[in-house]
């Protein structure tokens, strides 16, 4: 079986020109065609989303299938207006615009986090850890609950 979706995360530096190496862990799953044309979009607050064209098309179809409320129409318009093409250069880097860097509050490095299919979120590592990291015992218990039907870590009956 071949996995055709990104998993995991990787941190890379951002150089003075706004270029960031696209992590090898994800790059190895991209065809040459997929790497030559990617879409970078604003994600949830303080993040960006990098899509292959296929994943972007799926996402657009999903958001356009929502009921056409004024809120959804506004979101669709804002999402598309803040999306743009990027490609991997000869050194497998993407160029982040000043607007992208400011929106995601990136400062010297970026954390690429697998999202769905062949899309990744780009985060300031500190902001990501603050929002999603394992910072408290409650964080660990919440994570464990996802696997063990709300049983805290260490309380699992292995004889079940």
Short mmCIF file of N, CA, C and O in Angstrom, two decimals, residues 18 27-28 33 39-40 51 59 72 80 83 85 88 93 96-98 103 124-125 131 139-140 142 149:
data_model
loop_
_atom_site.label_atom_id
_atom_site.label_comp_id
_atom_site.label_asym_id
_atom_site.label_seq_id
_atom_site.Cartn_x
_atom_site.Cartn_y
_atom_site.Cartn_z
N UNK A 18 12.51 35.78 2.09
CA UNK A 18 11.20 35.17 2.32
C UNK A 18 11.07 33.77 1.75
O UNK A 18 9.97 33.25 1.63
N UNK A 27 7.99 16.75 0.29
CA UNK A 27 8.39 16.89 -1.12
C UNK A 27 8.47 15.55 -1.84
O UNK A 27 8.12 15.43 -3.00
N UNK A 28 8.92 14.53 -1.13
CA UNK A 28 9.09 13.24 -1.79
C UNK A 28 7.78 12.64 -2.28
O UNK A 28 7.77 11.74 -3.11
N UNK A 33 5.11 17.74 -11.57
CA UNK A 33 4.01 18.62 -11.96
C UNK A 33 3.37 19.29 -10.73
O UNK A 33 3.10 20.48 -10.74
N UNK A 39 -0.65 26.21 -4.51
CA UNK A 39 -1.44 27.38 -4.11
C UNK A 39 -1.16 27.63 -2.63
O UNK A 39 -1.27 26.72 -1.81
N UNK A 40 -0.84 28.87 -2.30
CA UNK A 40 -0.66 29.29 -0.91
C UNK A 40 -1.81 30.21 -0.55
O UNK A 40 -2.10 31.16 -1.28
N UNK A 51 -1.43 24.15 -0.77
CA UNK A 51 -2.17 23.09 -1.44
C UNK A 51 -1.51 22.69 -2.75
O UNK A 51 -0.98 23.56 -3.46
N UNK A 59 -10.88 21.62 -2.06
CA UNK A 59 -11.27 22.54 -0.99
C UNK A 59 -12.24 23.59 -1.51
O UNK A 59 -13.24 23.90 -0.88
N UNK A 72 -20.87 32.85 4.32
CA UNK A 72 -20.13 31.92 3.46
C UNK A 72 -19.64 32.59 2.19
O UNK A 72 -18.52 32.34 1.74
N UNK A 80 -10.38 33.20 -1.56
CA UNK A 80 -9.83 33.23 -2.91
C UNK A 80 -8.95 34.45 -3.14
O UNK A 80 -7.91 34.37 -3.81
N UNK A 83 -5.35 33.96 -1.86
CA UNK A 83 -4.67 32.76 -2.36
C UNK A 83 -3.83 33.15 -3.56
O UNK A 83 -4.20 34.04 -4.32
N UNK A 85 -0.55 31.55 -6.48
CA UNK A 85 0.32 30.47 -6.95
C UNK A 85 1.73 30.64 -6.41
O UNK A 85 2.23 31.77 -6.32
N UNK A 88 7.97 25.43 -6.41
CA UNK A 88 9.27 25.10 -5.84
C UNK A 88 10.33 25.57 -6.82
O UNK A 88 10.26 25.27 -8.01
N UNK A 93 12.55 25.50 -2.74
CA UNK A 93 12.05 26.50 -1.81
C UNK A 93 10.79 27.12 -2.38
O UNK A 93 10.59 27.16 -3.59
N UNK A 96 7.60 33.12 0.17
CA UNK A 96 6.50 33.66 0.96
C UNK A 96 6.49 35.18 0.79
O UNK A 96 7.54 35.83 0.94
N UNK A 97 5.34 35.73 0.47
CA UNK A 97 5.26 37.18 0.32
C UNK A 97 5.31 37.85 1.69
O UNK A 97 5.10 37.21 2.72
N UNK A 98 5.57 39.14 1.70
CA UNK A 98 5.57 39.89 2.96
C UNK A 98 4.20 39.80 3.62
O UNK A 98 4.09 39.72 4.85
N UNK A 103 0.78 37.83 7.95
CA UNK A 103 -0.46 37.18 8.37
C UNK A 103 -0.19 36.03 9.33
O UNK A 103 -0.87 35.87 10.34
N UNK A 124 4.02 29.74 12.60
CA UNK A 124 5.09 30.15 13.46
C UNK A 124 5.17 29.04 14.51
O UNK A 124 4.16 28.73 15.15
N UNK A 125 6.32 28.40 14.71
CA UNK A 125 6.40 27.26 15.64
C UNK A 125 5.90 27.59 17.05
O UNK A 125 5.24 26.76 17.68
N UNK A 131 -0.98 26.84 20.67
CA UNK A 131 -2.36 26.43 20.36
C UNK A 131 -2.56 24.93 20.43
O UNK A 131 -3.63 24.46 20.84
N UNK A 139 -3.72 18.58 28.28
CA UNK A 139 -3.45 18.36 26.85
C UNK A 139 -3.20 16.88 26.57
O UNK A 139 -3.73 16.32 25.62
N UNK A 140 -2.36 16.25 27.41
CA UNK A 140 -2.07 14.82 27.24
C UNK A 140 -3.33 13.99 27.43
O UNK A 140 -3.59 13.06 26.67
N UNK A 142 -6.45 14.90 27.00
CA UNK A 142 -7.35 15.12 25.88
C UNK A 142 -6.91 14.30 24.66
O UNK A 142 -7.73 13.70 23.97
N UNK A 149 -11.27 6.24 24.36
CA UNK A 149 -12.64 6.49 24.81
C UNK A 149 -12.69 7.25 26.13
O UNK A 149 -13.33 6.83 27.09
#
